[in-house]
XYZ file of C-alpha atoms in Angstrom:
337
model
C 30.075 152.901 154.018
C 33.541 153.636 153.394
C 33.369 153.097 149.394
C 30.545 155.894 149.626
C 32.935 158.511 151.270
C 35.999 157.412 149.002
C 33.341 158.243 145.854
C 32.385 161.392 147.066
C 35.767 162.188 148.234
C 36.806 161.499 144.374
C 34.386 163.631 143.211
C 35.056 166.576 145.597
C 38.726 166.039 144.172
C 37.809 165.793 140.608
C 35.727 168.992 140.867
C 38.258 171.673 142.056
C 40.040 170.933 138.596
C 36.977 171.758 136.541
C 37.366 175.510 136.064
C 40.907 175.319 134.990
C 40.402 172.176 132.669
C 37.515 173.742 131.042
C 39.973 176.925 130.920
C 42.344 174.702 128.767
C 39.770 172.809 126.630
C 38.033 176.185 125.444
C 41.355 177.417 124.397
C 41.913 174.394 122.758
C 38.477 173.941 121.025
C 37.691 177.381 120.533
C 34.361 176.338 121.839
C 32.738 177.243 125.128
C 30.238 174.124 124.756
C 32.602 171.968 123.510
C 34.803 172.668 125.886
C 32.091 171.955 128.910
C 31.329 168.328 127.139
C 35.269 167.712 126.596
C 35.503 168.470 130.613
C 33.171 166.433 131.539
C 33.904 163.961 129.715
C 37.766 163.602 131.136
C 35.807 163.726 134.471
C 33.858 160.444 133.854
C 37.122 159.234 132.175
C 39.006 159.680 135.393
C 36.267 158.450 137.458
C 35.967 155.100 135.570
C 39.493 154.675 135.387
C 40.824 155.832 138.955
C 41.595 152.596 139.984
C 44.479 152.707 137.179
C 45.774 155.636 138.494
C 49.225 154.834 140.462
C 49.941 158.163 141.467
C 53.151 158.660 139.565
C 52.286 161.920 138.811
C 49.789 164.489 140.161
C 46.062 164.283 139.685
C 46.447 167.495 137.883
C 48.829 166.079 135.580
C 46.700 163.020 135.106
C 44.017 164.709 134.519
C 45.494 167.089 131.837
C 46.523 164.300 129.993
C 43.177 162.743 129.894
C 41.973 166.426 128.894
C 44.542 166.605 126.057
C 43.789 163.534 124.439
C 39.880 164.172 124.697
C 40.615 167.359 122.782
C 42.860 165.831 120.218
C 40.344 163.515 119.373
C 37.484 165.991 119.035
C 40.306 168.251 116.895
C 41.060 165.085 114.767
C 38.153 166.613 112.155
C 40.327 169.471 111.385
C 37.941 172.211 112.241
C 39.229 175.692 112.931
C 37.502 178.248 114.516
C 37.435 181.897 113.961
C 36.501 185.279 113.431
C 34.526 186.862 110.725
C 37.840 188.715 110.052
C 40.071 185.905 109.908
C 37.371 184.735 106.899
C 37.239 187.055 104.658
C 37.433 191.508 103.879
C 35.506 193.365 105.377
C 32.438 194.549 103.415
C 31.471 198.045 102.153
C 28.164 199.308 103.657
C 26.563 199.579 100.240
C 27.325 195.914 99.866
C 26.718 194.842 103.059
C 24.250 191.182 103.166
C 23.824 189.255 106.227
C 24.606 185.657 105.254
C 25.323 183.059 108.499
C 27.910 179.938 108.372
C 26.834 177.222 110.537
C 27.972 177.482 114.450
C 30.662 175.285 114.258
C 32.271 177.722 111.822
C 32.868 180.727 114.748
C 35.176 180.573 117.863
C 32.869 181.370 120.715
C 32.596 183.524 123.658
C 32.801 182.422 127.541
C 32.267 184.087 130.364
C 35.589 184.444 132.723
C 34.088 182.802 135.566
C 33.920 179.464 133.721
C 37.227 179.395 132.398
C 39.734 181.295 134.633
C 40.025 179.996 138.463
C 41.013 181.996 141.076
C 44.443 182.959 141.575
C 46.359 185.377 144.332
C 49.092 186.185 141.759
C 47.791 189.019 140.015
C 50.669 188.417 136.900
C 49.584 184.896 136.766
C 45.461 186.093 136.618
C 46.430 188.623 134.017
C 48.394 186.265 131.730
C 45.028 183.913 132.081
C 42.927 186.592 130.933
C 45.487 187.754 128.188
C 44.969 184.231 126.947
C 41.064 183.960 126.420
C 40.919 187.432 124.471
C 39.474 186.705 121.233
C 42.279 187.796 119.022
C 44.469 185.433 120.811
C 42.171 182.603 121.347
C 42.075 182.986 117.130
C 45.514 182.458 116.740
C 45.764 179.465 118.613
C 43.480 177.937 116.217
C 45.394 178.141 113.428
C 47.879 176.224 114.852
C 48.150 172.452 114.456
C 46.732 170.541 117.650
C 49.695 169.368 119.299
C 51.480 172.513 118.754
C 48.408 174.172 120.611
C 48.878 172.329 123.527
C 52.486 172.782 124.000
C 51.838 176.586 123.642
C 49.446 176.603 126.224
C 50.845 174.428 128.597
C 54.108 175.738 128.655
C 53.458 179.281 127.456
C 49.586 180.261 129.665
C 50.017 177.051 132.296
C 53.718 177.439 132.775
C 54.174 173.816 133.159
C 57.984 172.560 132.365
C 59.159 171.316 128.908
C 59.780 167.898 130.605
C 56.251 167.901 132.164
C 54.397 168.750 128.741
C 56.675 165.980 127.085
C 55.615 163.211 129.602
C 52.230 164.502 129.045
C 52.009 164.092 125.140
C 54.194 161.305 125.517
C 57.164 163.111 123.651
C 60.445 163.939 123.877
C 61.952 167.377 125.039
C 63.831 168.348 122.080
C 60.420 167.726 120.180
C 58.130 169.780 123.383
C 60.777 172.698 122.622
C 60.543 172.516 118.217
C 56.737 172.597 118.732
C 56.897 175.456 120.923
C 59.113 177.425 118.322
C 57.213 176.848 115.579
C 53.973 177.835 117.336
C 55.465 181.036 118.649
C 56.430 182.035 114.787
C 53.052 181.209 114.359
C 52.126 183.560 116.480
C 54.191 186.713 116.018
C 52.945 186.227 111.976
C 49.100 187.081 113.187
C 49.996 189.729 115.941
C 49.170 192.221 113.321
C 46.017 190.784 112.560
C 43.614 192.471 115.240
C 45.405 191.766 118.160
C 45.412 194.904 119.960
C 42.926 194.976 122.742
C 45.223 196.765 125.413
C 42.590 196.095 128.435
C 44.174 196.953 131.954
C 42.897 194.420 134.671
C 41.027 196.062 136.734
C 40.223 198.782 134.032
C 41.691 201.683 134.505
C 39.966 205.091 135.317
C 39.882 205.842 131.730
C 38.709 202.761 130.667
C 35.843 202.537 132.910
C 34.507 206.273 131.809
C 35.029 205.544 128.527
C 32.539 202.236 128.584
C 30.373 204.399 130.429
C 29.962 206.911 127.663
C 29.732 204.047 124.829
C 26.847 202.495 127.298
C 25.616 206.277 126.934
C 25.911 206.401 123.646
C 24.432 202.867 123.006
C 21.579 202.913 124.683
C 20.685 206.318 123.204
C 21.605 205.648 119.982
C 23.578 209.071 119.779
C 25.599 207.916 116.280
C 27.756 211.194 117.273
C 28.531 210.256 120.855
C 29.698 206.705 119.405
C 31.610 207.577 116.306
C 33.983 210.294 119.365
C 34.356 206.813 120.691
C 35.792 204.435 118.461
C 38.822 204.192 116.492
C 39.051 205.305 112.701
C 40.030 201.748 112.218
C 37.228 199.694 114.453
C 35.999 196.638 113.521
C 32.396 195.391 114.256
C 31.329 191.749 113.481
C 28.455 189.938 114.180
C 28.952 185.728 114.399
C 26.875 183.803 112.726
C 26.935 186.385 110.013
C 29.813 186.683 108.480
C 29.653 190.042 107.565
C 32.360 192.344 109.405
C 32.518 196.071 108.908
C 35.722 198.388 109.594
C 35.411 202.174 110.210
C 33.207 204.496 112.109
C 31.105 205.483 109.084
C 30.448 202.158 108.075
C 29.406 200.710 111.777
C 27.435 203.613 112.433
C 26.152 203.796 108.967
C 24.901 200.176 109.570
C 23.559 200.927 112.785
C 20.885 203.324 111.380
C 19.905 201.005 108.395
C 20.362 197.541 108.434
C 20.771 197.557 112.527
C 18.494 200.328 113.521
C 15.890 197.959 115.492
C 19.020 198.218 118.116
C 17.870 201.569 118.951
C 16.584 201.869 122.449
C 18.708 198.663 124.102
C 19.618 198.482 127.490
C 22.795 197.171 128.217
C 24.138 194.991 131.176
C 28.222 194.436 132.241
C 29.110 191.148 131.798
C 32.724 189.916 132.164
C 33.328 188.052 128.854
C 36.871 186.844 127.045
C 39.326 188.497 129.312
C 37.491 191.484 128.329
C 34.608 194.092 129.107
C 31.388 193.553 127.712
C 27.218 193.660 127.595
C 24.540 191.764 127.118
C 22.105 193.548 125.174
C 18.854 193.523 125.080
C 16.947 195.547 122.696
C 13.063 196.234 123.026
C 10.309 193.872 122.356
C 7.127 194.888 120.929
C 5.304 192.529 121.247
C 5.874 191.559 124.592
C 6.547 194.674 126.250
C 10.576 195.167 127.829
C 13.379 193.832 126.275
C 14.298 190.659 124.413
C 18.249 189.222 124.286
C 20.091 190.453 121.328
C 23.198 189.827 121.520
C 26.487 189.431 123.865
C 28.870 191.999 122.880
C 32.442 191.697 123.543
C 34.844 195.141 123.299
C 38.574 195.234 122.715
C 39.908 198.846 123.710
C 43.282 200.314 122.547
C 44.440 203.701 123.154
C 41.448 205.368 124.792
C 39.177 204.139 121.401
C 37.203 201.276 121.091
C 38.971 199.226 118.641
C 36.371 196.335 118.055
C 33.241 195.567 119.011
C 32.077 191.881 118.684
C 28.316 191.019 118.676
C 27.664 186.679 119.517
C 23.859 186.548 118.245
C 22.841 183.340 119.269
C 21.001 184.844 122.209
C 19.009 181.286 122.919
C 22.970 179.921 123.595
C 25.059 182.239 125.140
C 22.091 184.249 127.658
C 22.063 181.109 129.697
C 25.776 180.587 129.900
C 25.913 183.522 131.284
C 22.743 183.039 133.896
C 21.321 186.142 131.999
C 17.825 186.328 131.648
C 15.970 185.701 128.554
C 13.487 188.473 129.556
C 13.630 192.083 130.981
C 11.022 193.784 132.473
C 10.610 197.841 131.363
C 10.480 198.947 134.527
C 13.777 196.966 135.632
C 16.730 199.703 136.301
C 19.063 196.772 137.523
C 19.763 193.358 137.184
C 22.174 191.401 138.712
C 24.940 190.470 136.730
C 25.000 186.716 135.766
C 27.857 184.119 136.605
């Protein structure tokens, strides 16, 4: 009986750390699904080797050490996940073509609830949200894996240099040097699509902007949508490498290649520390609405500066706890977690 109780206690103790470990692995790997696999691997390894855990560090530190090793192993193949804007120049509408790339190419969206543990400190919560936004995540993916780990542990999770050195089996000087190089790389990238100035929680102006966006998108009103878009707004659609810039090309695309989105319904989701929507488009065969994309919106200076459509609905909608069909008469569906 005692062994069973001990096993249950260990399971509970390990499970407490799942969300924050998933956030750490997501920042390291850039993939929601790989992050969940990495955490599962971490917890299994911890469970199997718990009898060797001597308590010289906290259970949390030990789990982060295991998770870091799992992530570094997974990153040894050298794949860097990215956004379409990181891989090519924007395409003029006249030359727009939908060419998909493999799933492993792309930085993936993630529901806030899976990677952001509940914290009491508003400043800590804000840093956590900012550190999963798409632009920051894309910048992280450009760092060598160990620099990435150092930057996340020091800047996002506020570990001491000595704690990071112990976790990585290196020196404080080495950690400080890696952090300096990582900061320099991020600073060089700050001008590339980093401008998502979203307050937490959303202020009244941002909430009104989102209400106007929903009305414009569901009504497929391109004049109203143009008024909400920054003149240099960017639109991306992974797994396609195409990306568009400027409201003329964006609305032009939506009324031509994207015209099947007319009449869509939008349900709010919390994604990558940003406002977003699950988009359902009309289903002419079954009636009602069928999943089409998870939209992630970037806002700055009262305008939409970026909106990103993640189209692999069979993967994303279950991850967000969203239904795979909406009835035509359904007015509201509870947001998934």
